[in-house]
């Protein structure tokens, strides 16, 4: 399935060069995360933020490829959160896999809560159910 | 995407209230995921959320390692070579080695997109 991501640059090179904003995460967000982990007096060059943007996109591609390969072998069409966790662990990012599983677990709990409270609203309030 | 309504509200609002805002845009993560491989057909709604956390951890780790290198060099400004050195020094980041040694070429390519010039004219 070919997606038109609406970002191909239409210059003489045709589809060769893809607009940066489509393949990279925003520099402001990346810079903020970097700043957060560094001491107050640290400075971050613009080039290092740009390099970090490139690295993160490569990280996403690297892990996603591994996860989607697993899905292909198991004849599943949808890459889910567990596939990502599995890929992280397989590729050596064990330290991330466990916090990810906990994050995913918490997300699912919130999801169930949210759906339950939505259903209560639809039924017309918080009164006891028959 | 099938997931809409309650799910999208949750993606935007629900989880943020308790676990903190997603620091990275989910739609962009999804785009990057789709481009990574021809095998990628469908992506569940939760996968970009998992990635937003994983990317945060990744950025933190690479930044920390790069900073240690800057400190060793008695500098307080993190620069691109510190990031490259951290990548080279860490086995886990081997998949980035080509990228950091090519990073100059990528930046030139980026500038060419902005100025609508031919990439090859600029590099060679």
XYZ file of N, CA and C in Angstrom:
762
model
N 0.859 -1.200 0.000
C 0.000 0.000 0.000
C 0.884 1.235 0.000
N 0.717 2.052 -0.988
C 1.562 3.248 -1.086
C 0.788 4.436 -0.537
N 1.338 5.063 0.426
C 0.690 6.210 1.059
C 1.166 7.489 0.416
N 0.233 8.377 0.102
C 0.698 9.702 -0.304
C 0.822 10.537 0.951
N 2.026 10.737 1.395
C 2.195 11.491 2.626
C 2.156 12.981 2.358
N 1.967 13.356 1.104
C 1.771 14.760 0.765
C 2.997 15.614 0.965
N 4.168 14.970 0.995
C 5.331 15.792 1.311
C 6.441 15.711 0.297
N 6.229 15.003 -0.783
C 7.323 14.887 -1.755
C 7.606 16.232 -2.391
N 8.854 16.533 -2.481
C 9.246 17.821 -3.055
C 9.157 17.735 -4.565
N 8.519 18.661 -5.194
C 8.399 18.587 -6.652
C 9.400 19.516 -7.310
N 10.666 19.118 -7.218
C 11.701 19.876 -7.922
C 12.248 18.986 -9.029
N 13.398 19.385 -9.610
C 13.937 18.628 -10.733
C 14.259 17.188 -10.357
N 14.526 16.928 -9.072
C 14.889 15.583 -8.682
C 13.678 14.686 -8.501
N 12.488 15.208 -8.752
C 11.274 14.406 -8.632
C 11.072 13.965 -7.200
N 10.916 12.636 -6.999
C 10.611 12.157 -5.652
C 11.847 11.887 -4.834
N 13.032 12.180 -5.344
C 14.258 11.770 -4.668
C 14.391 12.437 -3.309
N 14.136 13.730 -3.263
C 14.335 14.452 -2.010
C 12.982 14.655 -1.324
N 12.872 14.174 -0.104
C 11.619 14.284 0.631
C 11.738 15.406 1.651
N 10.668 16.174 1.802
C 10.734 17.312 2.712
C 11.098 16.855 4.111
N 11.999 17.618 4.739
C 12.482 17.288 6.067
C 11.352 17.132 7.074
N 10.328 18.011 6.949
C 9.301 17.966 7.999
C 8.516 16.664 7.986
N 8.620 15.884 6.923
C 7.897 14.627 6.909
C 8.701 13.477 7.478
N 10.013 13.558 7.389
C 10.791 12.403 7.830
C 11.513 12.638 9.153
N 11.401 13.838 9.706
C 12.058 14.114 10.983
C 11.040 14.577 12.015
N 11.352 14.311 13.281
C 10.534 14.870 14.352
C 10.929 16.337 14.550
N 9.990 17.176 15.014
C 10.280 18.613 15.106
C 11.476 18.918 15.998
N 12.316 19.832 15.534
C 13.544 20.130 16.255
C 13.259 20.717 17.644
N 12.153 21.432 17.766
C 11.818 22.040 19.062
C 11.562 20.956 20.110
N 10.790 19.924 19.707
C 10.480 18.836 20.639
C 11.740 18.054 21.016
N 12.540 17.750 20.002
C 13.770 16.991 20.234
C 14.693 17.795 21.161
N 14.822 19.078 20.863
C 15.690 19.954 21.666
C 15.241 20.043 23.118
N 13.922 20.050 23.300
C 13.373 20.148 24.650
C 13.734 18.918 25.485
N 13.608 17.752 24.870
C 13.943 16.507 25.579
C 15.427 16.479 25.919
N 16.261 16.931 24.985
C 17.708 16.965 25.234
C 18.013 17.899 26.405
N 17.398 19.071 26.361
C 17.665 20.103 27.378
C 17.290 19.589 28.768
N 16.205 18.841 28.803
C 15.654 18.342 30.057
C 16.609 17.455 30.820
N 17.444 16.715 30.074
C 18.298 15.721 30.703
C 19.676 16.304 31.042
N 19.947 17.514 30.544
C 21.264 18.106 30.743
C 21.245 19.104 31.898
N 22.406 19.418 32.454
C 22.476 20.406 33.515
C 22.036 21.782 33.017
N 21.677 22.613 33.989
C 21.178 23.961 33.702
C 22.103 24.765 32.790
N 23.401 24.656 33.015
C 24.355 25.510 32.291
C 24.783 24.931 30.945
N 24.212 23.785 30.585
C 24.631 23.158 29.327
C 24.060 23.917 28.134
N 24.834 23.944 27.040
C 24.356 24.527 25.801
C 24.344 23.433 24.734
N 23.391 23.569 23.830
C 23.239 22.552 22.792
C 23.321 23.231 21.428
N 24.253 22.786 20.604
C 24.381 23.422 19.289
C 23.220 22.979 18.397
N 22.874 23.849 17.463
C 21.774 23.550 16.542
C 22.099 22.289 15.743
N 23.356 22.156 15.339
C 23.769 20.993 14.569
C 23.577 19.689 15.336
N 23.822 19.731 16.636
C 23.680 18.493 17.397
C 22.197 18.136 17.517
N 21.321 19.143 17.590
C 19.879 18.851 17.596
C 19.466 18.247 16.256
N 20.032 18.774 15.179
C 19.710 18.247 13.843
C 20.186 16.808 13.706
N 21.382 16.546 14.223
C 21.904 15.180 14.197
C 20.997 14.268 15.023
N 20.565 14.749 16.158
C 19.679 13.958 17.010
C 18.361 13.661 16.288
N 17.813 14.656 15.575
C 16.586 14.425 14.794
C 16.774 13.256 13.847
N 17.901 13.273 13.130
C 18.197 12.205 12.169
C 18.281 10.858 12.877
N 18.964 10.853 14.036
C 19.150 9.605 14.782
C 17.828 9.034 15.259
N 16.923 9.890 15.720
C 15.639 9.406 16.218
C 14.816 8.789 15.092
N 14.817 9.446 13.930
C 14.067 8.895 12.797
C 14.627 7.538 12.394
N 15.938 7.437 12.431
C 16.579 6.168 12.100
C 16.214 5.099 13.133
N 16.148 5.495 14.386
C 15.756 4.599 15.475
C 14.338 4.076 15.241
N 13.423 4.969 14.904
C 12.036 4.571 14.646
C 11.983 3.584 13.485
N 12.698 3.894 12.401
C 12.700 3.008 11.228
C 13.283 1.646 11.570
N 14.384 1.662 12.278
C 15.101 0.442 12.657
C 14.185 -0.485 13.461
N 13.564 0.034 14.491
C 12.708 -0.773 15.359
C 11.434 -1.196 14.631
N 10.854 -0.268 13.858
C 9.621 -0.595 13.135
C 9.845 -1.701 12.117
N 10.970 -1.650 11.407
C 11.269 -2.692 10.421
C 11.302 -4.065 11.076
N 11.936 -4.132 12.223
C 12.029 -5.400 12.944
C 10.643 -5.876 13.369
N 9.840 -4.953 13.887
C 8.492 -5.292 14.344
C 7.611 -5.722 13.178
N 7.721 -5.040 12.056
C 6.841 -5.365 10.933
C 7.267 -6.672 10.270
N 8.541 -6.985 10.332
C 9.020 -8.267 9.827
C 8.400 -9.412 10.635
N 8.332 -9.220 11.938
C 7.704 -10.217 12.812
C 6.233 -10.393 12.430
N 5.551 -9.271 12.193
C 4.136 -9.338 11.820
C 3.964 -10.074 10.490
N 4.874 -9.797 9.574
C 4.794 -10.449 8.260
C 4.945 -11.962 8.414
N 5.917 -12.380 9.230
C 6.143 -13.812 9.432
C 4.936 -14.467 10.098
N 4.295 -13.723 10.984
C 3.140 -14.294 11.688
C 1.840 -14.004 10.950
N 1.968 -13.462 9.743
C 0.808 -13.166 8.893
C -0.197 -12.252 9.588
N 0.334 -11.274 10.299
C -0.545 -10.276 10.887
C -0.348 -8.962 10.157
N -1.463 -8.206 10.019
C -1.367 -6.974 9.225
C -1.048 -5.750 10.070
N -1.326 -5.830 11.355
C -1.204 -4.621 12.166
C -0.048 -4.717 13.146
N 0.842 -3.728 13.087
C 1.929 -3.620 14.058
C 1.352 -3.000 15.329
N 1.436 -3.733 16.434
C 0.862 -3.194 17.662
C 1.943 -2.860 18.696
N 1.500 -2.407 19.861
C 2.435 -1.962 20.892
C 3.348 -3.082 21.370
N 2.794 -4.288 21.476
C 3.611 -5.422 21.924
C 4.712 -5.757 20.918
N 4.412 -5.580 19.643
C 5.423 -5.822 18.609
C 6.588 -4.849 18.767
N 6.256 -3.600 19.075
C 7.305 -2.593 19.271
C 8.154 -2.970 20.483
N 7.497 -3.375 21.576
C 8.242 -3.780 22.780
C 9.145 -4.965 22.479
N 8.609 -5.907 21.755
C 9.391 -7.086 21.374
C 10.613 -6.690 20.551
N 10.388 -5.814 19.570
C 11.487 -5.372 18.697
C 12.557 -4.639 19.501
N 12.118 -3.805 20.441
C 13.083 -3.092 21.279
C 13.970 -4.079 22.029
N 13.349 -5.091 22.628
C 14.121 -6.077 23.389
C 15.048 -6.861 22.459
N 14.546 -7.263 21.302
C 15.334 -8.047 20.341
C 16.559 -7.292 19.853
N 16.413 -5.974 19.668
C 17.505 -5.192 19.090
C 18.486 -4.689 20.146
N 18.261 -5.096 21.393
C 19.215 -4.742 22.439
C 18.776 -3.610 23.338
N 17.576 -3.063 23.080
C 17.104 -1.971 23.917
C 16.298 -2.523 25.096
N 16.907 -3.505 25.795
C 16.197 -4.157 26.907
C 15.795 -3.154 27.959
N 16.658 -2.182 28.193
C 16.374 -1.195 29.236
C 15.107 -0.405 28.939
N 14.772 -0.281 27.639
C 13.566 0.465 27.292
C 12.347 -0.447 27.347
N 12.556 -1.727 27.021
C 11.419 -2.639 26.834
C 10.554 -2.706 28.084
N 11.189 -2.795 29.253
C 10.398 -2.921 30.481
C 9.599 -1.654 30.803
N 10.208 -0.442 30.800
C 9.393 0.764 30.992
C 8.285 0.896 29.957
N 8.534 0.431 28.721
C 7.543 0.480 27.667
C 6.359 -0.413 27.995
N 6.651 -1.616 28.458
C 5.563 -2.553 28.790
C 4.696 -1.965 29.893
N 5.354 -1.335 30.885
C 4.587 -0.725 31.986
C 3.747 0.428 31.468
N 4.307 1.236 30.573
C 3.622 2.381 29.973
C 2.404 1.886 29.206
N 2.609 0.828 28.423
C 1.550 0.231 27.617
C 0.441 -0.309 28.515
N 0.824 -0.943 29.587
C -0.128 -1.518 30.535
C -0.984 -0.407 31.144
N -0.322 0.690 31.535
C -1.026 1.830 32.123
C -1.966 2.462 31.094
N -1.501 2.546 29.860
C -2.328 3.093 28.780
C -3.594 2.275 28.620
N -3.439 0.943 28.647
C -4.611 0.068 28.474
C -5.582 0.221 29.628
N -5.078 0.364 30.842
C -5.951 0.582 32.003
C -6.746 1.871 31.833
N -6.040 2.933 31.405
C -6.717 4.218 31.203
C -7.761 4.116 30.111
N -7.439 3.358 29.077
C -8.329 3.168 27.943
C -9.632 2.525 28.408
N -9.504 1.487 29.236
C -10.679 0.784 29.748
C -11.506 1.726 30.635
N -10.823 2.473 31.504
C -11.509 3.449 32.365
C -12.300 4.439 31.546
N -11.628 4.962 30.500
C -12.226 5.999 29.677
C -13.459 5.468 28.964
N -13.327 4.273 28.417
C -14.455 3.696 27.677
C -15.601 3.406 28.633
N -15.285 2.907 29.817
C -16.331 2.633 30.801
C -17.049 3.908 31.210
N -16.303 4.989 31.426
C -16.970 6.221 31.856
C -17.760 6.833 30.707
N -17.286 6.677 29.465
C -18.064 7.114 28.297
C -19.368 6.350 28.210
N -19.299 5.044 28.436
C -20.500 4.213 28.372
C -21.500 4.610 29.436
N -21.004 4.973 30.615
C -21.901 5.400 31.692
C -22.649 6.660 31.296
N -21.918 7.593 30.658
C -22.543 8.851 30.221
C -23.640 8.571 29.210
N -23.341 7.641 28.288
C -24.325 7.325 27.248
C -25.582 6.764 27.870
N -25.413 5.938 28.908
C -26.594 5.326 29.546
C -27.356 6.339 30.386
N -26.833 7.523 30.548
C -27.590 8.593 31.190
C -27.281 8.759 32.650
N -26.026 8.748 33.016
C -25.708 9.121 34.401
C -25.051 8.011 35.174
N -24.827 8.323 36.466
C -24.064 7.391 37.282
C -24.937 6.572 38.215
N -26.220 6.522 37.897
C -27.132 5.761 38.777
C -26.861 4.274 38.679
N -27.368 3.526 39.588
C -27.149 2.070 39.583
C -27.795 1.431 38.357
N -27.108 0.419 37.816
C -27.640 -0.233 36.629
C -28.557 -1.364 37.043
N -29.584 -1.595 36.250
C -30.554 -2.655 36.592
C -29.933 -4.033 36.425
N -8.059 5.679 9.536
C -7.832 4.876 10.731
C -9.159 4.536 11.366
N -9.293 3.297 11.821
C -10.574 2.923 12.433
C -10.788 3.647 13.745
N -9.698 3.875 14.480
C -9.874 4.376 15.832
C -10.160 5.866 15.813
N -11.324 6.224 16.296
C -11.695 7.634 16.347
C -12.576 7.838 17.563
N -12.983 9.062 17.804
C -13.898 9.322 18.912
C -13.208 9.121 20.239
N -13.661 8.140 20.980
C -13.138 7.922 22.332
C -11.635 7.706 22.308
N -11.167 6.949 21.324
C -9.748 6.654 21.227
C -8.936 7.905 20.967
N -9.411 8.736 20.019
C -8.592 9.913 19.687
C -8.607 10.908 20.843
N -9.735 10.953 21.557
C -9.766 11.815 22.736
C -8.759 11.334 23.753
N -8.688 10.020 23.871
C -7.756 9.442 24.825
C -6.328 9.754 24.415
N -6.069 9.626 23.108
C -4.724 9.882 22.627
C -4.327 11.326 22.903
N -5.299 12.250 22.735
C -4.960 13.656 22.895
C -5.043 14.097 24.338
N -6.029 13.615 25.034
C -6.314 14.185 26.344
C -6.131 13.225 27.499
N -6.768 12.047 27.376
C -6.861 11.167 28.547
C -5.549 10.828 29.180
N -4.664 10.229 28.425
C -3.427 9.727 29.010
C -2.552 10.898 29.445
N -2.690 12.043 28.770
C -1.867 13.201 29.120
C -2.098 13.625 30.558
N -3.345 13.564 30.979
C -3.648 14.089 32.314
C -2.940 13.292 33.402
N -2.751 12.005 33.151
C -2.135 11.236 34.235
C -0.676 10.921 34.009
N -0.280 10.746 32.774
C 1.104 10.328 32.562
C 1.963 11.450 31.993
N 1.385 12.622 31.809
C 2.177 13.723 31.240
C 1.959 13.786 29.741
N 2.176 14.950 29.150
C 1.897 15.090 27.718
C 2.864 14.264 26.892
N 2.380 13.814 25.719
C 3.280 13.177 24.766
C 4.215 14.258 24.282
N 5.510 14.041 24.391
C 6.405 15.116 24.008
C 6.743 15.096 22.527
N 6.224 14.124 21.815
C 6.512 14.039 20.389
C 5.208 13.828 19.615
N 5.103 14.450 18.432
C 3.839 14.376 17.686
C 3.581 12.979 17.121
N 2.419 12.417 17.500
C 2.112 11.037 17.151
C 1.939 10.846 15.644
N 1.334 11.826 14.973
C 1.094 11.688 13.535
C 2.416 11.612 12.779
N 3.383 12.402 13.208
C 4.690 12.394 12.550
C 5.402 11.070 12.781
N 5.308 10.556 14.029
C 5.907 9.247 14.333
C 5.312 8.202 13.412
N 3.991 8.262 13.258
C 3.307 7.281 12.415
C 3.797 7.357 10.972
N 3.998 8.584 10.480
C 4.507 8.759 9.111
C 5.868 8.103 8.944
N 6.728 8.337 9.912
C 8.078 7.780 9.845
C 8.018 6.252 9.903
N 7.138 5.734 10.739
C 6.973 4.276 10.820
C 6.556 3.707 9.461
N 5.593 4.388 8.824
C 5.079 3.872 7.550
C 6.164 3.823 6.493
N 7.078 4.806 6.537
C 8.107 4.872 5.507
C 9.237 3.888 5.750
N 9.251 3.247 6.925
C 10.441 2.476 7.284
C 10.580 1.192 6.470
N 9.455 0.632 6.060
C 9.543 -0.639 5.359
C 8.282 -0.871 4.534
N 8.454 -1.605 3.413
C 7.300 -1.953 2.569
C 6.339 -2.877 3.309
N 6.895 -3.622 4.304
C 6.071 -4.578 5.046
C 5.014 -3.895 5.895
N 5.268 -2.632 6.258
C 4.360 -1.970 7.194
C 3.034 -1.681 6.507
N 2.009 -2.360 6.978
C 0.695 -2.171 6.364
C -0.195 -1.312 7.266
N -0.485 -1.844 8.436
C -1.324 -1.084 9.351
C -0.630 -0.944 10.694
N -0.908 0.176 11.317
C -0.262 0.472 12.589
C -1.338 0.717 13.636
N -1.274 -0.004 14.732
C -2.296 0.193 15.755
C -2.135 1.570 16.387
N -3.218 2.093 16.945
C -3.200 3.444 17.509
C -2.196 3.606 18.620
N -1.929 2.503 19.326
C -1.063 2.614 20.492
C 0.427 2.591 20.126
N 0.762 2.076 18.937
C 2.179 1.949 18.581
C 2.927 3.295 18.565
N 2.370 4.363 17.975
C 3.080 5.651 18.034
C 3.226 6.174 19.463
N 2.264 5.823 20.316
C 2.347 6.259 21.711
C 3.515 5.558 22.404
N 3.645 4.258 22.160
C 4.771 3.502 22.701
C 6.077 4.118 22.209
N 6.114 4.462 20.910
C 7.315 5.050 20.341
C 7.632 6.417 20.927
N 6.592 7.199 21.227
C 6.891 8.544 21.747
C 7.677 8.416 23.043
N 7.344 7.391 23.843
C 8.089 7.149 25.083
C 9.470 6.586 24.777
N 9.535 5.616 23.860
C 10.811 4.987 23.518
C 11.786 6.001 22.932
N 11.273 6.901 22.093
C 12.131 7.929 21.488
C 12.662 8.876 22.550
N 11.806 9.178 23.526
C 12.232 10.045 24.623
C 13.408 9.393 25.354
N 13.281 8.100 25.653
C 14.349 7.374 26.347
C 15.613 7.330 25.486
N 15.411 7.144 24.188
C 16.537 7.083 23.266
C 17.285 8.425 23.225
N 16.523 9.505 23.089
C 17.134 10.837 23.035
C 17.880 11.112 24.341
N 17.260 10.731 25.452
C 17.892 10.972 26.755
C 19.210 10.212 26.859
N 19.201 8.956 26.423
C 20.424 8.164 26.548
C 21.536 8.698 25.652
N 21.197 8.969 24.407
C 22.218 9.449 23.472
C 22.738 10.823 23.901
N 21.832 11.661 24.422
C 22.243 12.987 24.876
C 23.186 12.885 26.079
N 22.824 11.994 27.012
C 23.652 11.816 28.203
C 25.058 11.372 27.823
N 25.139 10.395 26.936
C 26.441 9.884 26.509
C 27.243 10.954 25.761
N 26.537 11.723 24.932
C 27.213 12.783 24.173
C 27.746 13.848 25.124
N 26.937 14.142 26.123
C 27.340 15.168 27.094
C 28.601 14.738 27.847
N 28.694 13.461 28.208
C 29.888 12.969 28.886
C 31.145 13.212 28.051
N 30.994 13.076 26.755
C 32.113 13.317 25.855
C 32.471 14.803 25.818
N 31.454 15.655 25.788
C 31.698 17.108 25.802
C 32.431 17.496 27.085
N 31.972 16.925 28.208
C 32.584 17.223 29.509
C 34.049 16.774 29.536
N 34.298 15.580 28.979
C 35.681 15.099 28.890
C 36.548 16.070 28.112
N 35.958 16.708 27.119
C 36.685 17.689 26.307
C 36.629 19.077 26.926
N 36.158 19.143 28.162
C 36.075 20.382 28.944
C 35.225 21.444 28.250
N 34.146 20.988 27.630
C 33.239 21.928 26.969
C 31.867 21.876 27.618
N 31.141 23.000 27.511
C 29.779 23.034 28.047
C 28.744 23.122 26.927
N 29.252 23.080 25.686
C 28.313 23.094 24.563
C 28.355 21.749 23.861
N 27.189 21.133 23.785
C 27.088 19.849 23.105
C 27.131 20.103 21.606
N 28.076 19.459 20.908
C 28.088 19.659 19.467
C 27.910 18.335 18.730
N 27.787 18.440 17.427
C 27.454 17.309 16.566
C 28.484 16.202 16.668
N 29.758 16.557 16.832
C 30.813 15.538 16.913
C 30.720 14.746 18.210
N 30.206 15.382 19.263
C 30.003 14.656 20.523
C 28.978 13.559 20.316
N 27.916 13.892 19.583
C 26.871 12.899 19.291
C 27.464 11.766 18.446
N 28.237 12.131 17.439
C 28.861 11.118 16.580
C 29.782 10.209 17.391
N 30.561 10.809 18.277
C 31.475 10.014 19.105
C 30.724 9.077 20.029
N 29.618 9.552 20.589
C 28.816 8.708 21.486
C 28.254 7.513 20.718
N 27.837 7.756 19.481
C 27.303 6.668 18.643
C 28.384 5.621 18.402
N 29.571 6.103 18.032
C 30.666 5.185 17.719
C 31.081 4.397 18.956
N 31.013 5.028 20.120
C 31.466 4.383 21.349
C 30.460 3.392 21.927
N 29.238 3.358 21.403
C 28.186 2.536 21.998
C 27.726 1.475 21.012
N 27.928 0.207 21.386
C 27.538 -0.903 20.497
C 26.061 -0.849 20.112
N 25.237 -0.476 21.094
C 23.797 -0.432 20.878
C 23.411 0.517 19.731
N 24.256 1.506 19.498
C 23.960 2.515 18.476
C 24.692 2.270 17.162
N 25.140 1.014 16.959
C 25.836 0.689 15.711
C 25.011 1.009 14.473
N 23.670 0.867 14.602
C 22.815 1.118 13.436
C 22.873 2.590 12.991
N 23.477 3.441 13.804
C 23.556 4.875 13.476
C 24.913 5.288 12.895
N 25.841 4.344 12.833
C 27.206 4.733 12.460
C 27.258 5.380 11.079
N 26.609 4.766 10.109
C 26.621 5.356 8.758
C 25.987 6.738 8.770
N 24.933 6.872 9.556
C 24.191 8.128 9.604
C 25.060 9.267 10.129
N 25.786 9.028 11.208
C 26.571 10.130 11.782
C 27.802 10.431 10.942
N 28.281 9.430 10.207
C 29.422 9.770 9.349
C 28.955 10.417 8.068
N 27.630 10.243 7.766
C 27.068 10.911 6.596
C 26.379 12.212 6.937
N 26.377 12.558 8.234
C 25.475 13.637 8.651
C 25.756 14.936 7.929
N 26.982 15.137 7.527
C 27.274 16.354 6.788
C 26.531 16.350 5.455
N 26.548 15.211 4.772
C 25.864 15.103 3.481
C 24.368 15.312 3.645
N 23.794 14.774 4.742
C 22.353 14.931 4.959
C 21.977 16.384 5.176
N 22.824 17.101 5.926
C 22.510 18.502 6.201
C 22.564 19.314 4.910
N 23.520 18.993 4.065
C 23.616 19.694 2.781
C 22.361 19.416 1.965
N 21.919 18.151 1.985
C 20.705 17.781 1.244
C 19.510 18.572 1.755
N 19.441 18.731 3.074
C 18.342 19.482 3.672
C 18.329 20.926 3.208
N 19.514 21.520 3.164
C 19.610 22.904 2.709
C 19.179 23.023 1.257
N 19.486 21.982 0.463
C 19.116 22.027 -0.953
C 17.609 21.982 -1.128
N 16.929 21.221 -0.284
C 15.470 21.176 -0.368
C 14.920 22.573 -0.110
N 15.466 23.213 0.921
C 14.975 24.541 1.300
C 15.214 25.552 0.190
N 16.368 25.450 -0.476
C 16.669 26.464 -1.490
C 16.351 25.975 -2.893
N 15.776 24.776 -2.973
C 15.319 24.223 -4.255
C 16.448 24.067 -5.268
N 17.635 23.712 -4.773
C 18.752 23.477 -5.697
C 18.997 21.975 -5.817
N 19.835 21.640 -6.759
C 20.129 20.235 -7.006
C 21.134 19.720 -5.975
N 20.783 18.613 -5.336
C 21.631 18.051 -4.287
C 23.033 17.766 -4.779
N 23.121 17.148 -5.952
C 24.439 16.693 -6.421
C 25.354 17.856 -6.755
N 24.785 18.977 -7.207
C 25.613 20.135 -7.499
C 26.300 20.648 -6.241
N 25.613 20.448 -5.101
C 26.166 20.985 -3.866
C 27.216 20.091 -3.243
N 27.021 18.762 -3.410
C 27.958 17.848 -2.754
C 29.231 17.683 -3.577
N 29.033 17.575 -4.905
C 30.205 17.265 -5.742
C 30.725 18.484 -6.488
